[in-house]
Structures are given as structure tokens and as C-alpha cells.
Coordinates of N, CA, C and O in Angstrom, one line a residue:
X1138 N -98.7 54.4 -7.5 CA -98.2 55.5 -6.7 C -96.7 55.2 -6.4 O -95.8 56.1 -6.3
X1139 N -96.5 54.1 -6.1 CA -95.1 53.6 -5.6 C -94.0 53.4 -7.1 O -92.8 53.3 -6.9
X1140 N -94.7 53.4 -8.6 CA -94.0 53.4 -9.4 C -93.4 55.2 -9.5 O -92.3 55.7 -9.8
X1141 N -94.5 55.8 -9.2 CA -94.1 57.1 -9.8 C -93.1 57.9 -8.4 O -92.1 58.6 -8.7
X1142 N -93.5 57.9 -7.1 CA -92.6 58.1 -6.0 C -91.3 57.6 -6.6 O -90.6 58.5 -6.5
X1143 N -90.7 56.7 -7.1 CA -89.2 55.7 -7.2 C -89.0 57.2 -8.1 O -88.6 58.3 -7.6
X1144 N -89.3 56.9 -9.3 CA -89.3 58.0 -10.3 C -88.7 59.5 -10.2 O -87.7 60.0 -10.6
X1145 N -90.2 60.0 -9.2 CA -89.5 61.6 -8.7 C -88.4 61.0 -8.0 O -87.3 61.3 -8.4
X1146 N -88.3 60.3 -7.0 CA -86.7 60.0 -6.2 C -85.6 60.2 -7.2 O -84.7 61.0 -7.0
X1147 N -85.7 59.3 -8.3 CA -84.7 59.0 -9.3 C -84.5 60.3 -9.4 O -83.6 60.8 -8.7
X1148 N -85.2 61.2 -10.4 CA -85.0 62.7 -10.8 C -84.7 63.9 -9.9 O -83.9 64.7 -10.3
X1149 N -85.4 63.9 -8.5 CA -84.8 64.7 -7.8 C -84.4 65.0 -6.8 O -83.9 66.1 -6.6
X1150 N -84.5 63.7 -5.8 CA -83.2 63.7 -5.1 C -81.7 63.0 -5.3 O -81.1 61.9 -5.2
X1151 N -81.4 64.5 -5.6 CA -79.8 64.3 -6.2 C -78.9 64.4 -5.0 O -77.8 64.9 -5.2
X1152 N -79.1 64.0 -4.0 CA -78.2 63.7 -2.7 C -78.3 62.4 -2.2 O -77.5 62.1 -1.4
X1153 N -79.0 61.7 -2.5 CA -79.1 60.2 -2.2 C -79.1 59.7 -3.9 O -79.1 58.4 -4.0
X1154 N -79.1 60.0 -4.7 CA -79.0 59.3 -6.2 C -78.2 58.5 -6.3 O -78.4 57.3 -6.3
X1155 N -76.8 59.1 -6.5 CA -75.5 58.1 -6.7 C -75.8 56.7 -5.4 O -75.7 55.6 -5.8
X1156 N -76.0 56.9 -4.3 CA -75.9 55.7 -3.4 C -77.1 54.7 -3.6 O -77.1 53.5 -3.4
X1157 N -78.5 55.6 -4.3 CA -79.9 54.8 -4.3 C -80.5 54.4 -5.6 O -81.5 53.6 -5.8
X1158 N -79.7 55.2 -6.9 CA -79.9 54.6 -8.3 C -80.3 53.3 -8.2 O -81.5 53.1 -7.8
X1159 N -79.5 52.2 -8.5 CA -79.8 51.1 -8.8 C -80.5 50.7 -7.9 O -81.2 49.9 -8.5
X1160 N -80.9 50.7 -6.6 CA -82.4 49.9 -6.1 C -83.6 50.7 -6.1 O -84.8 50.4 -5.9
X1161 N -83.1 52.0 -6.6 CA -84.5 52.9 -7.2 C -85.1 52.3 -8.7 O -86.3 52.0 -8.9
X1162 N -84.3 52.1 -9.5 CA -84.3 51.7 -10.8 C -84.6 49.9 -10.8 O -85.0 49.2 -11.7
X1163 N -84.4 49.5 -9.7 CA -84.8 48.2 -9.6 C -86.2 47.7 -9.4 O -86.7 46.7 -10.0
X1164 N -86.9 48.9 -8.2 CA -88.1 49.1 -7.5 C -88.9 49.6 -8.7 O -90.1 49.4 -8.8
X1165 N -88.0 50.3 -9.8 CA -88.7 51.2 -10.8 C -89.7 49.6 -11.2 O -90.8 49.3 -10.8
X1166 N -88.9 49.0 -12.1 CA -88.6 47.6 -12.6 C -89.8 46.7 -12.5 O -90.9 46.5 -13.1
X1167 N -89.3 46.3 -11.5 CA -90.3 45.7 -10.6 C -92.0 45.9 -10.7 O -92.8 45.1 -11.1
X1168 N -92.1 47.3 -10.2 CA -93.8 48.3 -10.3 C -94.1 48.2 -11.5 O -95.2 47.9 -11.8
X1169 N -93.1 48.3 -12.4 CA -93.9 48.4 -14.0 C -94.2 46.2 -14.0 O -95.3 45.6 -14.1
X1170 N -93.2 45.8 -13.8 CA -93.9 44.3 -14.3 C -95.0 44.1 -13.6 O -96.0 43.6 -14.1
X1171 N -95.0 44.3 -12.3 CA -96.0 44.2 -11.4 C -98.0 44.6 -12.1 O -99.0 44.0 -12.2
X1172 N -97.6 45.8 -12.3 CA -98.5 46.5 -13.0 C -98.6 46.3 -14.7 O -99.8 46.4 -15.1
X1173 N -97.7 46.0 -15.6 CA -98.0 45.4 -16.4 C -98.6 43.8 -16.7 O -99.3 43.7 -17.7
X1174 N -98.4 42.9 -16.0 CA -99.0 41.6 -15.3 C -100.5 42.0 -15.1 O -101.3 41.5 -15.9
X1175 N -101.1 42.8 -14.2 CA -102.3 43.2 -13.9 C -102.9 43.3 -15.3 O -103.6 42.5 -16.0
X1176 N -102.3 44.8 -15.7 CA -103.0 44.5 -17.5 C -103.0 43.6 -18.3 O -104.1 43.5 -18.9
X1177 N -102.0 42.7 -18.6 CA -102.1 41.9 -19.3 C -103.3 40.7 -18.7 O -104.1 40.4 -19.5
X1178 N -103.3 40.1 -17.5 CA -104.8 39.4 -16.7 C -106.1 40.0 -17.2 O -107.0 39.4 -17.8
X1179 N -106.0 41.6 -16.9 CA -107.2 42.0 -17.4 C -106.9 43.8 -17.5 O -106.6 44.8 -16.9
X1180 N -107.5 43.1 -19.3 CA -106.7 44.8 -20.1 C -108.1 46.1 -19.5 O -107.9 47.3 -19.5
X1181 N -109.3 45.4 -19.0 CA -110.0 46.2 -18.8 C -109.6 47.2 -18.0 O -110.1 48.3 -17.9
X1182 N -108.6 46.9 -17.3 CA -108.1 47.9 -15.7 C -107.5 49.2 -16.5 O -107.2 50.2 -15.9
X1183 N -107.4 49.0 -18.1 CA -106.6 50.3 -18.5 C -107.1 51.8 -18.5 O -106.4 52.8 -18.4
X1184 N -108.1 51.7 -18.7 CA -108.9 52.9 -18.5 C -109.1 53.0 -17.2 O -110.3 53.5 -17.2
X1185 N -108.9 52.8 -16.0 CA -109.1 53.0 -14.5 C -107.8 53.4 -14.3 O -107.6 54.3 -13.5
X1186 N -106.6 52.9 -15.1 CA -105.8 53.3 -14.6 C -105.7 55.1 -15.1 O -105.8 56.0 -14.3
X1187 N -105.5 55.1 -16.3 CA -106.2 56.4 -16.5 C -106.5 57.3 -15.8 O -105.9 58.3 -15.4
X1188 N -108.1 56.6 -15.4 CA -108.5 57.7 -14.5 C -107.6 58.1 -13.4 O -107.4 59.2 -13.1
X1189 N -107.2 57.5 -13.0 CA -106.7 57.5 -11.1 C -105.0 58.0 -11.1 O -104.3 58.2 -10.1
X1190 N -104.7 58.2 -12.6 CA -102.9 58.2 -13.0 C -102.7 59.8 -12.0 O -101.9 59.8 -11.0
X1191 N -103.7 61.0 -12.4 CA -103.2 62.5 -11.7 C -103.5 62.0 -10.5 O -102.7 62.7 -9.7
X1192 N -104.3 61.1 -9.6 CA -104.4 61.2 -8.1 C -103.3 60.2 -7.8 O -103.1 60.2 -6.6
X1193 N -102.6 59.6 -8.2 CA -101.6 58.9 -8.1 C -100.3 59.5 -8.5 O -99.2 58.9 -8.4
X1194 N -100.2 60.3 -8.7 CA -99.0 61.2 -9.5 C -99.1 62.2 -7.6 O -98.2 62.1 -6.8
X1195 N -100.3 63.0 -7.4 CA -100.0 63.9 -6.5 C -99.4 63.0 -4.8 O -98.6 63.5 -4.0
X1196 N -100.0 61.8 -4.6 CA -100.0 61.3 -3.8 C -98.3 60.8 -3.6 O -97.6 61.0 -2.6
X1197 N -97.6 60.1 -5.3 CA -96.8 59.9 -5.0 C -95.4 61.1 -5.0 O -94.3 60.8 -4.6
X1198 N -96.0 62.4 -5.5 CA -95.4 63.6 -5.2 C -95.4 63.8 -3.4 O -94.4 64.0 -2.8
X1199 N -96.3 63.7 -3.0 CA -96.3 63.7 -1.1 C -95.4 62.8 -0.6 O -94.6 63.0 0.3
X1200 N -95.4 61.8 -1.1 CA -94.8 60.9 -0.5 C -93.0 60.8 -1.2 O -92.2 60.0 -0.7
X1201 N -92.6 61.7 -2.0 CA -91.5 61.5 -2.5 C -90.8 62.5 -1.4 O -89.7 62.4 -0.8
X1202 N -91.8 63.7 -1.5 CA -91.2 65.0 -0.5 C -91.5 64.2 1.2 O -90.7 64.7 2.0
X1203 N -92.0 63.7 1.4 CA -91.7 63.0 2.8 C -91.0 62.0 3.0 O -90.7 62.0 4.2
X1204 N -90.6 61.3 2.5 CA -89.4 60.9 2.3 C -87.8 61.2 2.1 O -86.7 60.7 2.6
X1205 N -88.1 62.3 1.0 CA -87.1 62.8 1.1 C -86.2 64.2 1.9 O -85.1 64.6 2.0
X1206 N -87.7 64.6 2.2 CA -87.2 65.8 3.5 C -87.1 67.2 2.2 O -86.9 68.4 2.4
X1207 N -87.3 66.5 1.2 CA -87.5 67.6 0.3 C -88.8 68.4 0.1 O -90.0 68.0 0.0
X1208 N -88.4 69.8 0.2 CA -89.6 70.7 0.0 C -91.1 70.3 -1.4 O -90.7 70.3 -2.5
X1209 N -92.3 70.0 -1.2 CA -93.0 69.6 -1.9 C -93.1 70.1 -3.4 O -93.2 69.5 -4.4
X1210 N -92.9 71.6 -3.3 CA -92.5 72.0 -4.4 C -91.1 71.7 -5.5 O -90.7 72.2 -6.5
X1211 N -90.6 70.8 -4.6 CA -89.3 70.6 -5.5 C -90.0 69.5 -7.0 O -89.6 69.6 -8.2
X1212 N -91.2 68.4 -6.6 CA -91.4 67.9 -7.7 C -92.5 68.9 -7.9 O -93.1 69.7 -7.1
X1213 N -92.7 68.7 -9.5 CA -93.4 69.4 -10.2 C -95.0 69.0 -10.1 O -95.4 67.8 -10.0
X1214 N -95.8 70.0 -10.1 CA -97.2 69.5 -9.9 C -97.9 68.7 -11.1 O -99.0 68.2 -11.0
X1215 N -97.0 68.7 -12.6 CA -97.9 68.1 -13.1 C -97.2 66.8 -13.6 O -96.2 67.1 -13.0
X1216 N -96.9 65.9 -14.0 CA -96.3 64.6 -13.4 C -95.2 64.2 -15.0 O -95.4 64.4 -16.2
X1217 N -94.3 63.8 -14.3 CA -93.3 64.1 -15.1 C -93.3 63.0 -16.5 O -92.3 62.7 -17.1
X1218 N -94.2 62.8 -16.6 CA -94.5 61.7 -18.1 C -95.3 61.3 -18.2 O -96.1 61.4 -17.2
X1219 N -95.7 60.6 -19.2 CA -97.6 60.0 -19.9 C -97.5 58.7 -19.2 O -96.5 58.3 -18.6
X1220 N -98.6 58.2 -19.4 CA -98.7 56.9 -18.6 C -97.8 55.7 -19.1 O -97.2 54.8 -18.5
X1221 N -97.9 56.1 -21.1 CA -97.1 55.2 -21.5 C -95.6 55.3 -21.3 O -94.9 54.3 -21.5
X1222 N -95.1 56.6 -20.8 CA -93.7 56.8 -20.6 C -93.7 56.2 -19.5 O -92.9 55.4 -19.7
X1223 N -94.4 56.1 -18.1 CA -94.1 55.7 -17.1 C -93.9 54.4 -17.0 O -93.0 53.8 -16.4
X1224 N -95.1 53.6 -18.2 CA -95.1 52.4 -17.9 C -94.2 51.7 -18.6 O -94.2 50.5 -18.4
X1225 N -93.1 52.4 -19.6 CA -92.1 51.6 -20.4 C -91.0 51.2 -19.7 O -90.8 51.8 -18.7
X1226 N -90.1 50.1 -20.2 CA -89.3 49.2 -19.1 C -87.9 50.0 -19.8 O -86.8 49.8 -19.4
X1227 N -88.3 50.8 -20.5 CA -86.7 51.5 -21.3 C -86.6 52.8 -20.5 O -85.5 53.0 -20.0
X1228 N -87.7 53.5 -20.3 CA -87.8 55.1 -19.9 C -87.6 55.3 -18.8 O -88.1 54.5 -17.9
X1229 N -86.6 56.5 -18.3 CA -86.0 57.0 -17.2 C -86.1 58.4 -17.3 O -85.8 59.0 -18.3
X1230 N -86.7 59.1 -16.2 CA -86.8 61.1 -16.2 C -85.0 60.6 -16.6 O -84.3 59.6 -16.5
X1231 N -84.7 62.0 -17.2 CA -83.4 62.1 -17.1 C -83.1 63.1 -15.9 O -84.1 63.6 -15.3
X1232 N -82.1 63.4 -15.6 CA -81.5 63.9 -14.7 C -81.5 65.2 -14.4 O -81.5 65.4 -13.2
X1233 N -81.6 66.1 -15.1 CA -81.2 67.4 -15.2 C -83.1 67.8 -14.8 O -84.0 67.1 -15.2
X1234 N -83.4 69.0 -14.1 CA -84.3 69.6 -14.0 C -84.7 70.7 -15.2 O -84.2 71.8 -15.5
X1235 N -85.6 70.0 -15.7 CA -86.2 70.8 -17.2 C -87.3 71.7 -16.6 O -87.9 72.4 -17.3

């Protein structure tokens, strides 16, 4: 939840981005080794993660818009990449609202 909240931050709050990039992108970082560590201990967790990825996407959608004072509808309801996009140490939403 806390990898994918950094995420929507990164992509759509464009008024704190320039000042919070790099410790958003740090926190990004971090969640993925965090969470890749777990899988690699035990790959069975992969299919749980699966399951739980859309209640973790909405949760960290709430929490992006409370945070950010941004309207809930600003992130998108359906979550802005696959699990394996989320979980890669290269991949960044890009910037622009698609």
C-alpha cells in the first residue's frame, strides 16, 4: 500500500513533486526491496500478493488523496500499472496524466 501511495504521489501531486521527487522515489526504492526480500524468503507470498494488489491499490489511492488534500478522484480507480510494473526497480508512472 505504501509502495503504490509514493507512486500516485509521484504522478499526481504536481505541486509538491519538484520539492518531494527524490525522497518519493527513494521510499519508492526502498518498498520494492523491502517487498522483494519477502518474496525472495518465500516465493509462496506471490499469489497473496496478487490477490490483495486491487485492495491495496484502493487503500493506497485514499491515502494518497489524504495526504495530499487532493480530490480522490484525481487518482484513477484502476491502478496505474501491473504488479510487475510496480514491482520493477527501473519503472516510474511518468508524469503527464494519460
Amino acid at each position: 500500500t505504501r509502495l503504490l501511495e509514493h507512486l500516485l504521489k509521484l504522478k499526481y501531486w504536481t505541486a509538491e513533486r519538484e520539492r518531494n521527487e527524490g525522497h518519493w522515489k527513494g521510499e519508492i526504492r526502498t518498498f520494492r526491496l523491502d517487498i522483494l526480500d519477502e518474496l525472495k524468503d518465500s516465493p509462496s507470498l506471490k499469489p497473496y500478493l496478487l490477490e490483495i494488489f486491487d485492495e491495496c491499490y484502493l487503500s493506497a489511492r485514499k491515502n494518497a488523496s489524504d495526504r495530499s488534500q487532493l480530490p480522490l478522484d484525481t487518482f484513477p480507480a484502476i491502478p496505474i500499472g501491473s504488479l510487475e510494473q510496480i514491482l520493477d526497480e527501473d519503472w516510474f508512472p511518468s508524469n503527464n496524466h494519460e
